[in-house]
Amino acid sequence: MYNRDAMHVPFVDLKAQYASLKSELDEAILKVVSETAFVSGKYAMAFEKSFAEYIGAGHCVAVANGTDAIEIALQAIGIGPYDEVIVPANTFFATAEAVSNVGAVPVFVDCEPDFYNIDPAKIEEKITARTRAIIPVHLYGLSAEMDAVITIARKHGLKVLEDCAQAHGATYKGQTVGTFGDAASFSFYPGKNLGAYGDAGAIVTNSGEVAEQCRLIANHGQAAKYCHTLTGRNSRMDGIQAAVLSVKLSCLDSWLDSRQRNAALYKELLADTGIPLPTAPDGLGHTYHLYVIRVKDRETVAAKLNESGVDTGLHYPTALPFLEVYSGESHKPSDFPVAHSQMGELLSLPMYAELTEEMIGHVCEVLKSAVTRGTAA
Ligand SMILES: *Cc1c(COP(=O)(O)O)cnc(C)c1O
C-alpha cells in the first residue's frame, strides 16, 4: 500500500543495484582476490577490450579515475603549459581542474538554455592564438552538439576531447559519444551510469598513437619494465574495479532503457506543471545520468521534497566561472548569462534504473504541491 508519509526516495540507490547482481559481483571480486590480479593485468585488459567494443572505438586505456582520464588524454593529444582549452561553464569542476593540472588554461563558454551543454554559437568568440583544444562535456547524459563542435575545431585546427563521464552509451545522430573527438574520457565513479566499487576511469580513442601515449603516461612512462621514456604518473585501474565493471557493462543498456522509461514517466506526470524538464534535440539519445529540472525558489522546493522523503541533488550550484578558485578572473554574470541565471534554479530529482513507478509518482505528487505557488522557472 502506498503510504505517502513513510515513503523514502533516495537520490541514488547503489544497494538496490548490488542486490540485483550480488552473486555475479561477489564471484568476480573473489576471483580477482584469489588470483591476486590487483592492478592492471588480465581483468583490466578484458574490460578495456569489451568497453572499446561497446563504445565502438579502436582503443581503450583503463586508468584510476575520470579526472586522471582527462589529464592523461590532454597530455597525450599534446596539450600543455600556456595552451588554452575551451571548457563549458556548466560542468563538474574536474573538467577544468584537469586542464589546469596539465599546465593549460581553461577558457569558459556559456551553455545553451534548453539542453545545458556548451553553446557552439559562443565558442568562436573565445578562440585565441593560444587555443589548442575544446572539451565538450556530454552533461547529464545528453550529447553536446557534436557536428557544430567538430566543424569549429576543424576550422581552427583544434583538438577535441570528449568528457563522457556522465554519458556512457549516449548517442549523437546514432553514433555513440566518445567516438567523435581525438580522444574521450570516462569516469566509473560509483554513482555514474556505469559505476565501479571505488574510483576508476578510462580513455577511448581511435588513434593507436594516442592510446599508446596514454598507456605510457598512466604507467610511469614505462615502455617496458624499468624502461622509462618519459615522466608519467601512476594511474592504473584496479583489477577489482575492472572485474566489477565487466559484470556491470553487460547490464548497461538495460539500465539506460530503465532510465529512459523513468524519464518518460516523469514527463507524463509533470506535463502540465510548466516546469522545464530535461529534453533532447531530435536524433540525440539522452541517457539521463541526472534528471535536472528548473524551479524558482529552489531551496523551498528542495526542502519540501526532502521533508516528504525525497532526496534531491544540485548539479551544479555554482557555474565554474563563479567559483572562488577563478575569482581572480573577475567573471561577470553578463559574461555567462545562461549559466549564471540558471545556476540558482537547477534541481536534480532521483534517477536510476531501480526507481519504481510508485516512487516516481510520489516525487511528482510532492513536487507538484511544492510548485503550485508559481515557482516553476
Ligand atoms: C564525475 C565527473 C568527472 C570526474 O570523474 P572522477 O572519476 O570522479 O574523477 C569529470 N567530468 C565530469 C563531467 C564528471 O561528471
GROMACS .gro file of C-alpha atoms and ligand atoms in nm:
model
  392
    1MET     CA    1   0.000   0.000   0.000
    2TYR     CA    2   0.123   0.347  -0.088
    3ASN     CA    3   0.188   0.531   0.236
    4ARG     CA    4   0.283   0.885   0.148
    5ASP     CA    5   0.427   0.963   0.489
    6ALA     CA    6   0.652   0.658   0.503
    7MET     CA    7   0.789   0.680   0.151
    8HIS     CA    8   1.161   0.743   0.111
    9VAL     CA    9   1.309   0.802  -0.234
   10PRO     CA   10   1.689   0.813  -0.214
   11PHE     CA   11   1.877   1.022  -0.471
   12VAL     CA   12   2.069   0.715  -0.588
   13ASP     CA   13   2.039   0.356  -0.462
   14LEU     CA   14   2.355   0.156  -0.519
   15LYS     CA   15   2.239  -0.110  -0.271
   16ALA     CA   16   1.941  -0.198  -0.490
   17GLN     CA   17   2.169  -0.241  -0.790
   18TYR     CA   18   2.412  -0.458  -0.590
   19ALA     CA   19   2.126  -0.677  -0.468
   20SER     CA   20   2.023  -0.742  -0.829
   21LEU     CA   21   2.372  -0.870  -0.925
   22LYS     CA   22   2.510  -0.990  -0.593
   23SER     CA   23   2.621  -1.341  -0.684
   24GLU     CA   24   2.796  -1.240  -1.010
   25LEU     CA   25   2.969  -0.946  -0.844
   26ASP     CA   26   3.079  -1.139  -0.536
   27GLU     CA   27   3.218  -1.415  -0.752
   28ALA     CA   28   3.403  -1.170  -0.979
   29ILE     CA   29   3.561  -0.989  -0.684
   30LEU     CA   30   3.667  -1.311  -0.512
   31LYS     CA   31   3.827  -1.433  -0.831
   32VAL     CA   32   4.048  -1.124  -0.853
   33VAL     CA   33   4.149  -1.164  -0.490
   34SER     CA   34   4.223  -1.534  -0.518
   35GLU     CA   35   4.433  -1.471  -0.829
   36THR     CA   36   4.591  -1.157  -0.674
   37ALA     CA   37   4.537  -0.973  -1.004
   38PHE     CA   38   4.517  -0.643  -0.821
   39VAL     CA   39   4.650  -0.375  -1.055
   40SER     CA   40   4.613  -0.360  -1.434
   41GLY     CA   41   4.659  -0.720  -1.551
   42LYS     CA   42   4.415  -0.952  -1.716
   43TYR     CA   43   4.091  -0.815  -1.572
   44ALA     CA   44   4.175  -0.458  -1.673
   45MET     CA   45   4.272  -0.582  -2.021
   46ALA     CA   46   3.946  -0.774  -2.056
   47PHE     CA   47   3.746  -0.468  -1.955
   48GLU     CA   48   3.940  -0.244  -2.195
   49LYS     CA   49   3.854  -0.479  -2.479
   50SER     CA   50   3.485  -0.501  -2.401
   51PHE     CA   51   3.445  -0.130  -2.328
   52ALA     CA   52   3.616  -0.031  -2.656
   53GLU     CA   53   3.378  -0.267  -2.835
   54TYR     CA   54   3.076  -0.126  -2.652
   55ILE     CA   55   3.166   0.232  -2.743
   56GLY     CA   56   3.275   0.139  -3.094
   57ALA     CA   57   3.624   0.285  -3.054
   58GLY     CA   58   3.952   0.132  -3.160
   59HIS     CA   59   4.124   0.150  -2.821
   60CYS     CA   60   4.051   0.180  -2.451
   61VAL     CA   61   4.303   0.255  -2.178
   62ALA     CA   62   4.182   0.184  -1.824
   63VAL     CA   63   4.300   0.435  -1.564
   64ALA     CA   64   4.243   0.518  -1.197
   65ASN     CA   65   3.959   0.771  -1.225
   66GLY     CA   66   3.778   1.004  -1.463
   67THR     CA   67   3.978   1.315  -1.370
   68ASP     CA   68   4.307   1.138  -1.446
   69ALA     CA   69   4.150   1.022  -1.774
   70ILE     CA   70   4.101   1.386  -1.879
   71GLU     CA   71   4.453   1.490  -1.772
   72ILE     CA   72   4.624   1.194  -1.937
   73ALA     CA   73   4.423   1.230  -2.258
   74LEU     CA   74   4.503   1.603  -2.274
   75GLN     CA   75   4.875   1.530  -2.239
   76ALA     CA   76   4.854   1.251  -2.495
   77ILE     CA   77   4.698   1.482  -2.755
   78GLY     CA   78   4.971   1.737  -2.692
   79ILE     CA   79   4.810   1.991  -2.456
   80GLY     CA   80   5.046   2.151  -2.204
   81PRO     CA   81   5.166   2.472  -2.039
   82TYR     CA   82   5.020   2.802  -2.168
   83ASP     CA   83   4.776   2.634  -2.407
   84GLU     CA   84   4.415   2.743  -2.379
   85VAL     CA   85   4.138   2.485  -2.369
   86ILE     CA   86   3.768   2.566  -2.421
   87VAL     CA   87   3.550   2.424  -2.141
   88PRO     CA   88   3.175   2.466  -2.077
   89ALA     CA   89   3.074   2.695  -1.791
   90ASN     CA   90   2.830   2.440  -1.652
   91THR     CA   91   3.002   2.109  -1.572
   92PHE     CA   92   3.165   1.933  -1.279
   93PHE     CA   93   3.483   2.110  -1.164
   94ALA     CA   94   3.709   1.819  -1.268
   95THR     CA   95   3.678   1.915  -1.637
   96ALA     CA   96   3.850   2.250  -1.577
   97GLU     CA   97   4.071   2.122  -1.295
   98ALA     CA   98   4.229   1.866  -1.529
   99VAL     CA   99   4.309   2.141  -1.780
  100SER     CA  100   4.488   2.341  -1.510
  101ASN     CA  101   4.671   2.032  -1.385
  102VAL     CA  102   4.843   1.984  -1.722
  103GLY     CA  103   4.954   2.348  -1.707
  104ALA     CA  104   4.698   2.477  -1.958
  105VAL     CA  105   4.431   2.743  -1.905
  106PRO     CA  106   4.057   2.663  -1.905
  107VAL     CA  107   3.858   2.920  -2.105
  108PHE     CA  108   3.486   2.906  -2.026
  109VAL     CA  109   3.199   2.917  -2.273
  110ASP     CA  110   2.835   2.965  -2.171
  111CYS     CA  111   2.584   2.682  -2.212
  112GLU     CA  112   2.268   2.694  -2.416
  113PRO     CA  113   1.943   2.726  -2.221
  114ASP     CA  114   1.739   2.415  -2.306
  115PHE     CA  115   1.993   2.133  -2.309
  116TYR     CA  116   2.258   2.274  -2.070
  117ASN     CA  117   2.554   2.178  -2.290
  118ILE     CA  118   2.822   2.409  -2.433
  119ASP     CA  119   2.668   2.662  -2.674
  120PRO     CA  120   2.853   2.618  -3.005
  121ALA     CA  121   2.746   2.967  -3.116
  122LYS     CA  122   2.957   3.114  -2.834
  123ILE     CA  123   3.277   2.911  -2.887
  124GLU     CA  124   3.447   3.105  -3.167
  125GLU     CA  125   3.449   3.437  -2.982
  126LYS     CA  126   3.667   3.268  -2.715
  127ILE     CA  127   3.926   3.128  -2.956
  128THR     CA  128   4.267   3.300  -2.946
  129ALA     CA  129   4.610   3.229  -3.097
  130ARG     CA  130   4.679   3.006  -2.794
  131THR     CA  131   4.365   2.791  -2.811
  132ARG     CA  132   4.455   2.426  -2.872
  133ALA     CA  133   4.150   2.218  -2.779
  134ILE     CA  134   3.780   2.203  -2.697
  135ILE     CA  135   3.635   1.978  -2.427
  136PRO     CA  136   3.265   1.924  -2.496
  137VAL     CA  137   3.105   1.764  -2.189
  138HIS     CA  138   2.802   1.544  -2.257
  139LEU     CA  139   2.632   1.678  -1.948
  140TYR     CA  140   2.362   1.494  -1.752
  141GLY     CA  141   2.376   1.210  -2.010
  142LEU     CA  142   2.297   1.415  -2.322
  143SER     CA  143   2.543   1.456  -2.608
  144ALA     CA  144   2.677   1.803  -2.686
  145GLU     CA  145   2.613   1.940  -3.038
  146MET     CA  146   2.900   1.745  -3.194
  147ASP     CA  147   2.853   1.848  -3.559
  148ALA     CA  148   2.899   2.213  -3.464
  149VAL     CA  149   3.184   2.142  -3.221
  150ILE     CA  150   3.377   1.933  -3.474
  151THR     CA  151   3.321   2.190  -3.751
  152ILE     CA  152   3.464   2.469  -3.534
  153ALA     CA  153   3.755   2.250  -3.422
  154ARG     CA  154   3.849   2.162  -3.782
  155LYS     CA  155   3.821   2.523  -3.897
  156HIS     CA  156   4.062   2.640  -3.625
  157GLY     CA  157   4.288   2.334  -3.611
  158LEU     CA  158   4.186   2.241  -3.254
  159LYS     CA  159   4.185   1.902  -3.083
  160VAL     CA  160   3.862   1.768  -2.934
  161LEU     CA  161   3.849   1.572  -2.609
  162GLU     CA  162   3.500   1.450  -2.518
  163ASP     CA  163   3.426   1.437  -2.145
  164CYS     CA  164   3.189   1.139  -2.134
  165ALA     CA  165   3.186   1.098  -1.754
  166GLN     CA  166   2.807   1.131  -1.746
  167ALA     CA  167   2.721   0.979  -2.083
  168HIS     CA  168   2.822   0.611  -2.120
  169GLY     CA  169   2.622   0.481  -2.415
  170ALA     CA  170   2.463   0.815  -2.513
  171THR     CA  171   2.431   0.873  -2.887
  172TYR     CA  172   2.450   1.167  -3.124
  173LYS     CA  173   2.264   1.106  -3.450
  174GLY     CA  174   2.303   0.733  -3.398
  175GLN     CA  175   2.676   0.738  -3.318
  176THR     CA  176   2.798   0.664  -2.964
  177VAL     CA  177   2.962   0.954  -2.783
  178GLY     CA  178   3.332   0.904  -2.727
  179THR     CA  179   3.395   0.835  -3.096
  180PHE     CA  180   3.379   1.191  -3.232
  181GLY     CA  181   3.690   1.358  -3.094
  182ASP     CA  182   4.063   1.284  -3.084
  183ALA     CA  183   4.001   1.109  -2.752
  184ALA     CA  184   3.731   1.072  -2.488
  185SER     CA  185   3.742   1.034  -2.113
  186PHE     CA  186   3.506   0.828  -1.897
  187SER     CA  187   3.454   0.810  -1.522
  188PHE     CA  188   3.334   0.499  -1.343
  189TYR     CA  189   3.282   0.670  -1.009
  190PRO     CA  190   3.022   0.454  -0.826
  191GLY     CA  191   2.729   0.688  -0.892
  192LYS     CA  192   2.787   0.722  -1.268
  193ASN     CA  193   2.568   0.533  -1.517
  194LEU     CA  194   2.838   0.266  -1.523
  195GLY     CA  195   2.998   0.269  -1.179
  196ALA     CA  196   3.280   0.071  -1.016
  197TYR     CA  197   3.315  -0.012  -0.646
  198GLY     CA  198   3.566   0.264  -0.593
  199ASP     CA  199   3.735   0.509  -0.829
  200ALA     CA  200   3.803   0.411  -1.190
  201GLY     CA  201   3.818   0.574  -1.533
  202ALA     CA  202   3.912   0.517  -1.894
  203ILE     CA  203   4.022   0.687  -2.213
  204VAL     CA  204   3.893   0.573  -2.551
  205THR     CA  205   4.032   0.678  -2.886
  206ASN     CA  206   4.051   0.562  -3.245
  207SER     CA  207   4.417   0.661  -3.262
  208GLY     CA  208   4.666   0.387  -3.181
  209GLU     CA  209   4.928   0.653  -3.120
  210VAL     CA  210   4.716   0.845  -2.867
  211ALA     CA  211   4.626   0.517  -2.691
  212GLU     CA  212   4.992   0.419  -2.668
  213GLN     CA  213   5.083   0.759  -2.527
  214CYS     CA  214   4.805   0.736  -2.267
  215ARG     CA  215   4.925   0.391  -2.162
  216LEU     CA  216   5.278   0.521  -2.125
  217ILE     CA  217   5.176   0.828  -1.920
  218ALA     CA  218   4.946   0.623  -1.694
  219ASN     CA  219   5.218   0.370  -1.613
  220HIS     CA  220   5.522   0.577  -1.508
  221GLY     CA  221   5.629   0.638  -1.867
  222GLN     CA  222   5.741   0.275  -1.893
  223ALA     CA  223   5.751   0.131  -2.244
  224ALA     CA  224   5.876  -0.193  -2.087
  225LYS     CA  225   5.952  -0.275  -1.725
  226TYR     CA  226   6.207  -0.025  -1.586
  227CYS     CA  227   6.246   0.132  -1.927
  228HIS     CA  228   6.116   0.484  -1.860
  229THR     CA  229   6.092   0.703  -2.168
  230LEU     CA  230   5.908   0.998  -2.013
  231THR     CA  231   5.789   1.130  -1.677
  232GLY     CA  232   5.443   0.984  -1.642
  233ARG     CA  233   5.243   0.901  -1.334
  234ASN     CA  234   5.070   0.612  -1.160
  235SER     CA  235   4.710   0.590  -1.280
  236ARG     CA  236   4.607   0.232  -1.345
  237MET     CA  237   4.275   0.059  -1.296
  238ASP     CA  238   4.245  -0.189  -1.007
  239GLY     CA  239   4.166  -0.547  -1.103
  240ILE     CA  240   3.866  -0.549  -0.868
  241GLN     CA  241   3.721  -0.240  -1.033
  242ALA     CA  242   3.777  -0.388  -1.378
  243ALA     CA  243   3.607  -0.715  -1.281
  244VAL     CA  244   3.308  -0.530  -1.131
  245LEU     CA  245   3.281  -0.312  -1.441
  246SER     CA  246   3.291  -0.612  -1.674
  247VAL     CA  247   2.995  -0.768  -1.492
  248LYS     CA  248   2.803  -0.440  -1.493
  249LEU     CA  249   2.878  -0.348  -1.856
  250SER     CA  250   2.651  -0.629  -1.975
  251CYS     CA  251   2.363  -0.461  -1.789
  252LEU     CA  252   2.431  -0.105  -1.903
  253ASP     CA  253   2.191  -0.099  -2.197
  254SER     CA  254   1.903  -0.233  -1.993
  255TRP     CA  255   1.979   0.021  -1.717
  256LEU     CA  256   1.978   0.300  -1.976
  257ASP     CA  257   1.641   0.172  -2.104
  258SER     CA  258   1.506   0.187  -1.749
  259ARG     CA  259   1.635   0.543  -1.706
  260GLN     CA  260   1.460   0.641  -2.029
  261ARG     CA  261   1.139   0.473  -1.915
  262ASN     CA  262   1.160   0.658  -1.583
  263ALA     CA  263   1.219   0.988  -1.764
  264ALA     CA  264   0.912   0.924  -1.980
  265LEU     CA  265   0.703   0.870  -1.667
  266TYR     CA  266   0.835   1.189  -1.506
  267LYS     CA  267   0.749   1.372  -1.829
  268GLU     CA  268   0.396   1.233  -1.834
  269LEU     CA  269   0.327   1.311  -1.469
  270LEU     CA  270   0.479   1.660  -1.481
  271ALA     CA  271   0.349   1.754  -1.827
  272ASP     CA  272   0.107   2.026  -1.721
  273THR     CA  273   0.319   2.186  -1.450
  274GLY     CA  274   0.514   2.426  -1.673
  275ILE     CA  275   0.837   2.304  -1.512
  276PRO     CA  276   1.124   2.291  -1.766
  277LEU     CA  277   1.206   1.919  -1.787
  278PRO     CA  278   1.510   1.751  -1.946
  279THR     CA  279   1.467   1.705  -2.321
  280ALA     CA  280   1.686   1.609  -2.612
  281PRO     CA  281   1.706   1.755  -2.962
  282ASP     CA  282   1.588   1.517  -3.238
  283GLY     CA  283   1.832   1.236  -3.304
  284LEU     CA  284   2.008   1.255  -2.969
  285GLY     CA  285   1.969   0.971  -2.721
  286HIS     CA  286   1.950   1.114  -2.368
  287THR     CA  287   2.075   0.866  -2.109
  288TYR     CA  288   1.953   1.064  -1.807
  289HIS     CA  289   2.254   1.027  -1.581
  290LEU     CA  290   2.090   1.315  -1.395
  291TYR     CA  291   1.729   1.432  -1.420
  292VAL     CA  292   1.767   1.808  -1.384
  293ILE     CA  293   1.468   2.040  -1.376
  294ARG     CA  294   1.449   2.414  -1.311
  295VAL     CA  295   1.241   2.579  -1.038
  296LYS     CA  296   1.238   2.929  -0.896
  297ASP     CA  297   1.269   2.938  -0.519
  298ARG     CA  298   1.471   2.619  -0.537
  299GLU     CA  299   1.565   2.599  -0.170
  300THR     CA  300   1.197   2.598  -0.067
  301VAL     CA  301   1.104   2.335  -0.324
  302ALA     CA  302   1.400   2.115  -0.228
  303ALA     CA  303   1.315   2.148   0.143
  304LYS     CA  304   0.956   2.048   0.074
  305LEU     CA  305   1.070   1.741  -0.123
  306ASN     CA  306   1.318   1.645   0.147
  307GLU     CA  307   1.051   1.677   0.419
  308SER     CA  308   0.840   1.430   0.223
  309GLY     CA  309   1.121   1.176   0.196
  310VAL     CA  310   1.252   1.272  -0.150
  311ASP     CA  311   1.628   1.329  -0.170
  312THR     CA  312   1.749   1.577  -0.431
  313GLY     CA  313   2.082   1.691  -0.575
  314LEU     CA  314   2.236   2.012  -0.717
  315HIS     CA  315   2.431   1.993  -1.044
  316TYR     CA  316   2.580   2.240  -1.011
  317PRO     CA  317   2.508   2.514  -0.758
  318THR     CA  318   2.785   2.740  -0.891
  319ALA     CA  319   2.883   2.759  -1.259
  320LEU     CA  320   3.261   2.719  -1.289
  321PRO     CA  321   3.350   3.083  -1.378
  322PHE     CA  322   3.193   3.197  -1.050
  323LEU     CA  323   3.380   2.953  -0.823
  324GLU     CA  324   3.617   3.103  -0.570
  325VAL     CA  325   3.915   2.940  -0.741
  326TYR     CA  326   3.852   3.160  -1.051
  327SER     CA  327   3.768   3.478  -0.858
  328GLY     CA  328   4.093   3.634  -0.982
  329GLU     CA  329   3.950   3.630  -1.335
  330SER     CA  330   3.665   3.864  -1.229
  331HIS     CA  331   3.395   3.699  -1.440
  332LYS     CA  332   3.068   3.892  -1.455
  333PRO     CA  333   2.720   3.739  -1.466
  334SER     CA  334   2.673   3.903  -1.808
  335ASP     CA  335   2.975   3.707  -1.942
  336PHE     CA  336   2.781   3.380  -1.888
  337PRO     CA  337   2.418   3.492  -1.882
  338VAL     CA  338   2.262   3.148  -1.927
  339ALA     CA  339   2.479   2.957  -1.680
  340HIS     CA  340   2.452   3.240  -1.430
  341SER     CA  341   2.074   3.279  -1.449
  342GLN     CA  342   2.013   2.904  -1.433
  343MET     CA  343   2.255   2.802  -1.158
  344GLY     CA  344   2.017   2.905  -0.882
  345GLU     CA  345   1.725   2.715  -1.037
  346LEU     CA  346   1.872   2.374  -1.126
  347LEU     CA  347   1.740   2.086  -0.916
  348SER     CA  348   1.817   1.717  -0.971
  349LEU     CA  349   1.544   1.461  -0.899
  350PRO     CA  350   1.612   1.094  -0.815
  351MET     CA  351   1.703   0.900  -1.131
  352TYR     CA  352   1.828   0.540  -1.156
  353ALA     CA  353   1.719   0.212  -1.307
  354GLU     CA  354   1.572   0.073  -0.985
  355LEU     CA  355   1.325   0.360  -0.926
  356THR     CA  356   0.969   0.225  -0.914
  357GLU     CA  357   0.659   0.382  -1.066
  358GLU     CA  358   0.532   0.436  -0.716
  359MET     CA  359   0.847   0.627  -0.617
  360ILE     CA  360   0.827   0.848  -0.927
  361GLY     CA  361   0.459   0.905  -0.857
  362HIS     CA  362   0.545   1.017  -0.505
  363VAL     CA  363   0.821   1.254  -0.624
  364CYS     CA  364   0.584   1.412  -0.877
  365GLU     CA  365   0.298   1.449  -0.634
  366VAL     CA  366   0.516   1.625  -0.376
  367LEU     CA  367   0.685   1.837  -0.643
  368LYS     CA  368   0.351   1.948  -0.786
  369SER     CA  369   0.224   2.062  -0.450
  370ALA     CA  370   0.554   2.243  -0.388
  371VAL     CA  371   0.541   2.439  -0.715
  372THR     CA  372   0.170   2.529  -0.726
  373ARG     CA  373   0.266   2.861  -0.579
  374GLY     CA  374   0.411   2.975  -0.909
  375THR     CA  375   0.765   2.855  -0.861
  376ALA     CA  376   0.818   2.676  -1.192
  377ALA     CA  377   1.108   2.851  -1.365
  378LIG     C1  378   3.247   1.262  -1.247
  378LIG     C2  379   3.298   1.358  -1.349
  378LIG     C3  380   3.435   1.374  -1.373
  378LIG     C4  381   3.542   1.316  -1.286
  378LIG     O1  382   3.541   1.179  -1.272
  378LIG     P1  383   3.608   1.109  -1.143
  378LIG     O2  384   3.608   0.965  -1.177
  378LIG     O3  385   3.522   1.142  -1.026
  378LIG     O4  386   3.746   1.164  -1.128
  378LIG     C5  387   3.475   1.455  -1.478
  378LIG     N1  388   3.384   1.520  -1.554
  378LIG     C6  389   3.251   1.511  -1.531
  378LIG     C7  390   3.158   1.584  -1.620
  378LIG     C8  391   3.204   1.430  -1.428
  378LIG     O5  392   3.073   1.422  -1.405
   0.00000   0.00000   0.00000
